[in-house]
XYZ file of C-alpha atoms in Angstrom:
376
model
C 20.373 -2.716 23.293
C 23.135 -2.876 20.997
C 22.420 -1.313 16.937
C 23.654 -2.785 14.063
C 23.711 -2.486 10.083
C 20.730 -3.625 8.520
C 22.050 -5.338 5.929
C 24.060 -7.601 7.798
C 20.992 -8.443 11.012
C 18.890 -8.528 8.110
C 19.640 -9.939 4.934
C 21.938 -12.845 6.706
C 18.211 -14.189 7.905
C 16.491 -13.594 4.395
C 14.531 -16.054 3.187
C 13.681 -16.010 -0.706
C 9.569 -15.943 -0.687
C 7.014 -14.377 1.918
C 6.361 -16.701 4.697
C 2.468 -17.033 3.997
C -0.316 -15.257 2.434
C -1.794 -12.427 4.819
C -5.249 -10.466 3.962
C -6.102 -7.000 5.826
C -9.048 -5.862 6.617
C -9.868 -1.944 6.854
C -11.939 -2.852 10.328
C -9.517 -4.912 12.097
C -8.325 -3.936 15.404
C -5.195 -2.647 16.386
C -1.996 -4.722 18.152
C -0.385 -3.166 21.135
C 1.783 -4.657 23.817
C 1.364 -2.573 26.593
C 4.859 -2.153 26.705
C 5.992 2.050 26.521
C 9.559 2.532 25.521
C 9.357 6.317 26.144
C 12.852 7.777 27.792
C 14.505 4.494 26.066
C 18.012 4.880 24.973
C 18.939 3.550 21.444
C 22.270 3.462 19.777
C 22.144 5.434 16.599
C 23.958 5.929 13.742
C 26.131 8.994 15.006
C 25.060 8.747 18.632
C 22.640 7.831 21.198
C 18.956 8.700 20.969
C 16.501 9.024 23.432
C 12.907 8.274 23.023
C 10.683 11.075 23.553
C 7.176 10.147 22.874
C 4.469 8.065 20.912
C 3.994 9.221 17.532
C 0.984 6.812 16.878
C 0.150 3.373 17.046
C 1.054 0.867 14.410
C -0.205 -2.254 12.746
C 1.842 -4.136 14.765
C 3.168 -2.187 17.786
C 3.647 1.358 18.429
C 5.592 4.057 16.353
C 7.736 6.747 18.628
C 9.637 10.122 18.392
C 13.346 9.427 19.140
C 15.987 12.337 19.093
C 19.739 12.421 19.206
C 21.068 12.822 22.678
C 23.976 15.207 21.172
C 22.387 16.643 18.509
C 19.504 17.859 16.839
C 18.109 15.697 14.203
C 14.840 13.036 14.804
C 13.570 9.512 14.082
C 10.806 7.379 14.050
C 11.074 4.027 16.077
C 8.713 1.520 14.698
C 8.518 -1.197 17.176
C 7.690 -4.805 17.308
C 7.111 -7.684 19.808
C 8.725 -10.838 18.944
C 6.953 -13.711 18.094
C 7.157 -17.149 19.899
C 7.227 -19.123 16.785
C 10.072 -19.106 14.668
C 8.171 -18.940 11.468
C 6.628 -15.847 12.583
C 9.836 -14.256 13.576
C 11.022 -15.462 10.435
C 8.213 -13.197 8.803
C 9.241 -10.360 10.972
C 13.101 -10.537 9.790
C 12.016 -10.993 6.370
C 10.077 -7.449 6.247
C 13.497 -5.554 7.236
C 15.570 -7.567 4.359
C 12.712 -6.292 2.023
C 12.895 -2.933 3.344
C 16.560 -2.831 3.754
C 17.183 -3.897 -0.236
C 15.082 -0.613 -1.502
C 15.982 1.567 1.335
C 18.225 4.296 -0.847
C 15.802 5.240 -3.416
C 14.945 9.017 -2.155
C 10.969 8.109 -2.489
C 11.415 5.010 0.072
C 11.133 5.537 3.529
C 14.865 4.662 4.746
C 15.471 1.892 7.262
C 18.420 3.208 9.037
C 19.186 0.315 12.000
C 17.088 -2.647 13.372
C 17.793 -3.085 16.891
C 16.500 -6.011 18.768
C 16.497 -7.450 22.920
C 14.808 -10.240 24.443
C 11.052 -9.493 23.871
C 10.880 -6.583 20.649
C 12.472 -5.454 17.519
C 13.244 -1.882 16.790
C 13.046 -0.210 13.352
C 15.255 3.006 12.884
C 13.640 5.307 10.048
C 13.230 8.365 8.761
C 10.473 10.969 10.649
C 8.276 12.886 8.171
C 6.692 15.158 9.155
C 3.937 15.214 6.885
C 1.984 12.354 7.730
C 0.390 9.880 6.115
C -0.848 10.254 2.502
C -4.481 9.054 4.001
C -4.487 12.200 6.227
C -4.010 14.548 3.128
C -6.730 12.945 1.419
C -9.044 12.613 3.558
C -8.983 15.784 5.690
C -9.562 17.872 3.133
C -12.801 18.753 1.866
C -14.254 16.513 -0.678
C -15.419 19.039 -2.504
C -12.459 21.657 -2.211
C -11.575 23.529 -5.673
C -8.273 21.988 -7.031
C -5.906 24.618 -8.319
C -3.287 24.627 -10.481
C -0.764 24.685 -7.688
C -2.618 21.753 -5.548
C -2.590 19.994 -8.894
C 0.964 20.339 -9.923
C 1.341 18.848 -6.249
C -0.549 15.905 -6.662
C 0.835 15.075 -9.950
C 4.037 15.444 -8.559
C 3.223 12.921 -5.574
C 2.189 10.077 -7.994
C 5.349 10.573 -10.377
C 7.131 10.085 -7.195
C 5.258 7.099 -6.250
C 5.402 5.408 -9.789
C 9.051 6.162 -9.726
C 9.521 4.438 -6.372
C 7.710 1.249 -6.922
C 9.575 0.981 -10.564
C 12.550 0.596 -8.525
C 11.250 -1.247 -6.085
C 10.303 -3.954 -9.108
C 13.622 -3.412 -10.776
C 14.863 -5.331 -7.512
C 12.462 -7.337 -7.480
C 10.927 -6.645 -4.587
C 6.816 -6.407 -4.739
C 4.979 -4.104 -2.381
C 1.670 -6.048 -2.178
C 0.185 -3.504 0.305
C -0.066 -0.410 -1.291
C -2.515 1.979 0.447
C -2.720 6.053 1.380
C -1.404 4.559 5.485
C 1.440 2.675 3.118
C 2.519 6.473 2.253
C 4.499 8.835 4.643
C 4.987 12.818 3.662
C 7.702 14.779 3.998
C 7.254 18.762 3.485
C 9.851 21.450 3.098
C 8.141 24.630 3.224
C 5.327 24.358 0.254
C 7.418 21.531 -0.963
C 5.228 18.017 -0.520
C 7.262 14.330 -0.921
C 5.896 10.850 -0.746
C 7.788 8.336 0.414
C 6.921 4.157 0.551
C 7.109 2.146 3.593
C 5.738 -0.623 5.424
C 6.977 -3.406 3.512
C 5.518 -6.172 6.100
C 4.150 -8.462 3.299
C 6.454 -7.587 0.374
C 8.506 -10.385 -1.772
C 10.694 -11.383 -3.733
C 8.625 -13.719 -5.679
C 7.477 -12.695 -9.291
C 4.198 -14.903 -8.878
C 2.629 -16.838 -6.318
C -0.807 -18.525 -5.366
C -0.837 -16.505 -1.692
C -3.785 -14.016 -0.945
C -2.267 -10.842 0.028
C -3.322 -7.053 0.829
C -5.831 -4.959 2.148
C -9.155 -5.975 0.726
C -10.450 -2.639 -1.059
C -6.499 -2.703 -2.818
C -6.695 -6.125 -4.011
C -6.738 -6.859 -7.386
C -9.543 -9.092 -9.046
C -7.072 -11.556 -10.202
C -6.290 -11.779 -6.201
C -9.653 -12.489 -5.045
C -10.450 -14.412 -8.139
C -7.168 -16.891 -7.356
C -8.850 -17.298 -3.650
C -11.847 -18.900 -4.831
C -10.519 -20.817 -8.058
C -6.598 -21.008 -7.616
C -3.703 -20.291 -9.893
C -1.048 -17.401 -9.613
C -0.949 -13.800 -9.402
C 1.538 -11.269 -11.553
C 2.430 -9.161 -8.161
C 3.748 -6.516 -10.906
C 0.702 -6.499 -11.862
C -1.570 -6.188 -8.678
C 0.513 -3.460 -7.285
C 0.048 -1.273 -10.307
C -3.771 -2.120 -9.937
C -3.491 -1.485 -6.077
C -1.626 2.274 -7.169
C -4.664 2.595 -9.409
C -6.513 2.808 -6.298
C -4.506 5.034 -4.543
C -4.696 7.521 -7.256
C -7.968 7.101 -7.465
C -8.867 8.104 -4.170
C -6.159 11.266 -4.623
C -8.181 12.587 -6.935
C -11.934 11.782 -5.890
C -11.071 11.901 -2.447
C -13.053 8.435 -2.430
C -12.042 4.863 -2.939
C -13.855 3.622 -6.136
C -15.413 0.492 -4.787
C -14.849 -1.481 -1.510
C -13.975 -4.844 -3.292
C -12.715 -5.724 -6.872
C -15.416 -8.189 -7.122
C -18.544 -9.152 -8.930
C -20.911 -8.514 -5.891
C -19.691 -5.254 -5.443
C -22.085 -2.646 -7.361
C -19.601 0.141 -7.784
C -17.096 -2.318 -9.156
C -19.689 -3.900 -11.623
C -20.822 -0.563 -12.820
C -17.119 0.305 -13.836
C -16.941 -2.902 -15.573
C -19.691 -2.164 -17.344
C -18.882 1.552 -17.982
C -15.420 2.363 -18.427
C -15.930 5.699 -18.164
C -17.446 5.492 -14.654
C -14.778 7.489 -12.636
C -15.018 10.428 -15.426
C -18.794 10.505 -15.909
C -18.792 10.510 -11.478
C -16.429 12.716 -10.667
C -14.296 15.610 -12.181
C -11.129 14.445 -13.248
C -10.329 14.972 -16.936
C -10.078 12.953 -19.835
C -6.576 12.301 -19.366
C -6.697 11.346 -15.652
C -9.410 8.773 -16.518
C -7.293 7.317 -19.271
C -4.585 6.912 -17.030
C -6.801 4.792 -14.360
C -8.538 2.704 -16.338
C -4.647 1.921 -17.947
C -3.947 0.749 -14.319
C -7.211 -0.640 -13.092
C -7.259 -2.682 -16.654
C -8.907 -5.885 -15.585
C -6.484 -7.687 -18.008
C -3.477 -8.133 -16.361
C -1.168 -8.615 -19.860
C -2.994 -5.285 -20.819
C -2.549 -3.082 -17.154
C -0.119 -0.693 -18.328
C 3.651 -0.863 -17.165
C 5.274 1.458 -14.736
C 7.747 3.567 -17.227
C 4.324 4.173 -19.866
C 2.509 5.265 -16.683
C 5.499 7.423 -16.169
C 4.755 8.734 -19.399
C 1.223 9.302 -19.238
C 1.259 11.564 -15.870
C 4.292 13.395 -16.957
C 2.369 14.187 -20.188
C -0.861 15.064 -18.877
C -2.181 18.719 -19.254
C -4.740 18.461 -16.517
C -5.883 16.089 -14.101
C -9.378 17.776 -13.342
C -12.265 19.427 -15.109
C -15.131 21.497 -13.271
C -16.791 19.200 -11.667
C -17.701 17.813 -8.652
C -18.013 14.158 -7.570
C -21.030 12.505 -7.120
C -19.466 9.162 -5.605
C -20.562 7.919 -2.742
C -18.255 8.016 0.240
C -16.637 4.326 1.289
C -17.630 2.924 4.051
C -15.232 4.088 6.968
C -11.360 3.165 7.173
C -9.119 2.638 9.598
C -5.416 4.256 8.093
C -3.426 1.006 10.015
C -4.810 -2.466 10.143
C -3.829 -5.861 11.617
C -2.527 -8.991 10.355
C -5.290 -11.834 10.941
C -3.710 -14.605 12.415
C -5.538 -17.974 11.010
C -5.682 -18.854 7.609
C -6.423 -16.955 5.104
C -10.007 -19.144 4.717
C -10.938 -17.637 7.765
C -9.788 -13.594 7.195
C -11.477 -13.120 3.746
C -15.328 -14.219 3.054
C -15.378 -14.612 -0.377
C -19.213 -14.578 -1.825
C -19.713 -16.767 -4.551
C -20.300 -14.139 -7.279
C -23.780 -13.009 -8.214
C -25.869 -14.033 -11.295
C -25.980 -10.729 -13.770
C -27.537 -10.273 -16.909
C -26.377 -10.693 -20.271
C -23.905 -8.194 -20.614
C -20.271 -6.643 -20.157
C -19.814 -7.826 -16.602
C -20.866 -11.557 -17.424
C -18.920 -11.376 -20.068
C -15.588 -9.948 -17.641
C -16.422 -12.937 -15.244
C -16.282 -15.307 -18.020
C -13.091 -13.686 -19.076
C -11.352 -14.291 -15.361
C -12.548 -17.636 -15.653
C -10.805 -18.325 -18.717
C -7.876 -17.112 -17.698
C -7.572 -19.648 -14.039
C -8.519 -22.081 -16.964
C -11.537 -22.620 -14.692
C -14.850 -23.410 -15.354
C -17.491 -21.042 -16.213
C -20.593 -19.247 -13.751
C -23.359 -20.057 -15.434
């Protein structure tokens, strides 16, 4: 296999908009080829590395351990098998040029080579070796006391990310599958970094009509322009999709399974925006700052720099308390790309008949916005 510079395999095949809308869903199945590259040799940047192992399995193929031959230092080897179509190996390409643009910021995972032969593609990155950002949440216990130092942690982890997906924007390039999996640790000692990757359904494209994400990350206006059309302000959803991830950072929960009227949890925050707060034991402040990102208005979901702002100025993100949330129905950290149309990977309800109230009144407000006509 021969290695070459990403930007030139890459962004000499880019194409200027996703190739098609994809929905996740936390319960899909996992991909695998059957195909083990361990003892592989790859050409790296300084020398040849051998794979050594399988680090875990991917959405799409199989992520492995690969060390330099004549030297010390480690990678991870994110592999893919080609697909027959061209459009799909369009798609493929696409995902390193996204990757590749944003691939210097210190809080994105670096793409260091993309190798390719007959039958898979191989993506050189960095190896953290602190997991996923799903792993730190979730193996703790729910109802662990927070101190200061875990705190100052944590706070530091979403300035990081906000900082990250700022830049990320400045280049226009739009996650659209932010998620705990999504984010890769790196520690150094007590030290604790997050880092973006997996940038298979990113764009380019400021607005677009295509259904994208993982469904508990996707933003009402998403699942809203599946059932009545119109365009979504990707800015927009992926600050409402890192609303989510800090959410569940802090509860150790996801807040609701689906940003959608026939979800309960979601209704009752619509109706109550002080639903985390009054659940849970994050402070004022922290609630302030995700209800400013999970803002069903998307002119009025806060921007990235006053986000900055808020954490940075933030005194404390808890209070004694502890949550009373329910816990989300089980997820799967890596999920799989469905491969029929997007009719066919997301069953949206039609939305339930409520009361007189806040939440009829939100609904009516979406549908005024898709200039669509009202649930009555």
């Amino acid at each position: 296999m021969v290695g070459g510079a990403v930007a030139k395999w890459a962004l000499e095949t880019y194409i200027p908009t996703a190739p098609e809308s994809r929905v996740f869903s936390p319960e899909d199945p996992e991909i695998d080829s059957g195909v083990d590259f361990t003892d592989t040799l790859l050409l790296g940047p300084k020398c040849y590395l051998k794979v050594t192992g399988v680090l875990g399995q991917g959405a799409f193929g199989k992520v492995y351990r690969a060390k330099e031959v004549a030297g010390t230092k480690e990678y991870a080897v994110k592999t893919m098998a080609k697909q027959s179509s061209s459009y799909s190996a369009a798609f493929q390409k696409y995902e390193a040029a996204m990757h590749a643009h944003v691939s210097d910021h210190p809080n994105v995972a670096t793409l260091h080579e993309v190798y390719e032969d007959e039958t898979h593609l191989f993506f050189l990155m960095d190896l953290f070796n602190g997991g996923e950002l799903y792993d730190r949440i979730y193996d703790d216990d729910e109802h662990k006391e927070v101190d200061e130092k875990e705190e100052a942690t944590l706070k530091k982890i979403m300035l990081q990310l906000i900082d990250a997906l700022d830049y990320c924007h400045e280049n226009n390039i739009y996650h659209r599958d932010l998620k705990p999996a999504n984010i890769l640790l790196s520690r150094d000692g007590e030290e604790v970094n997050a880092h973006l990757a997996d940038f298979g359904i990113a764009t380019s494209a400021k607005e677009s009509d295509s259904v994208c994400g993982t469904t508990p990350y996707m933003s009402p206006e998403i699942h809203y322009t599946k059932v009545y059309g119109g365009e979504n302000n990707h800015a927009a959803s992926d600050v409402w999709a890192l609303g989510i991830v800090f959410t569940e950072m802090l509860l150790k929960n996801r807040p609701w399974d689906n940003a959608h009227g026939y979800d309960e949890s979601f209704r009752a925050y619509t109706e109550d925006p002080k639903y985390l707060y009054r659940h849970s034991r994050i402070s004022k402040e922290a609630n302030t700052i995700l209800t400013s990102m999970l803002d069903l208005n998307t002119v009025e979901r806060v921007s990235l720099p006053k986000l900055s702002e808020m954490v940075q100025g933030t005194d404390a993100l808890f209070r004694r308390r502890k949550s009373t949330l329910a816990p989300p129905s089980p997820v799967v950290p890596v999920v799989v790309l469905e491969e029929e149309k997007v009719s066919k990977t997301l069953s949206i309800r039609e939305p339930v008949l409520v009361k007189e109230g806040a939440v009829k009144q939100k609904i009516h407000q979406w549908e005024k916005m898709f200039r669509q006509e009202a649930i009555v």
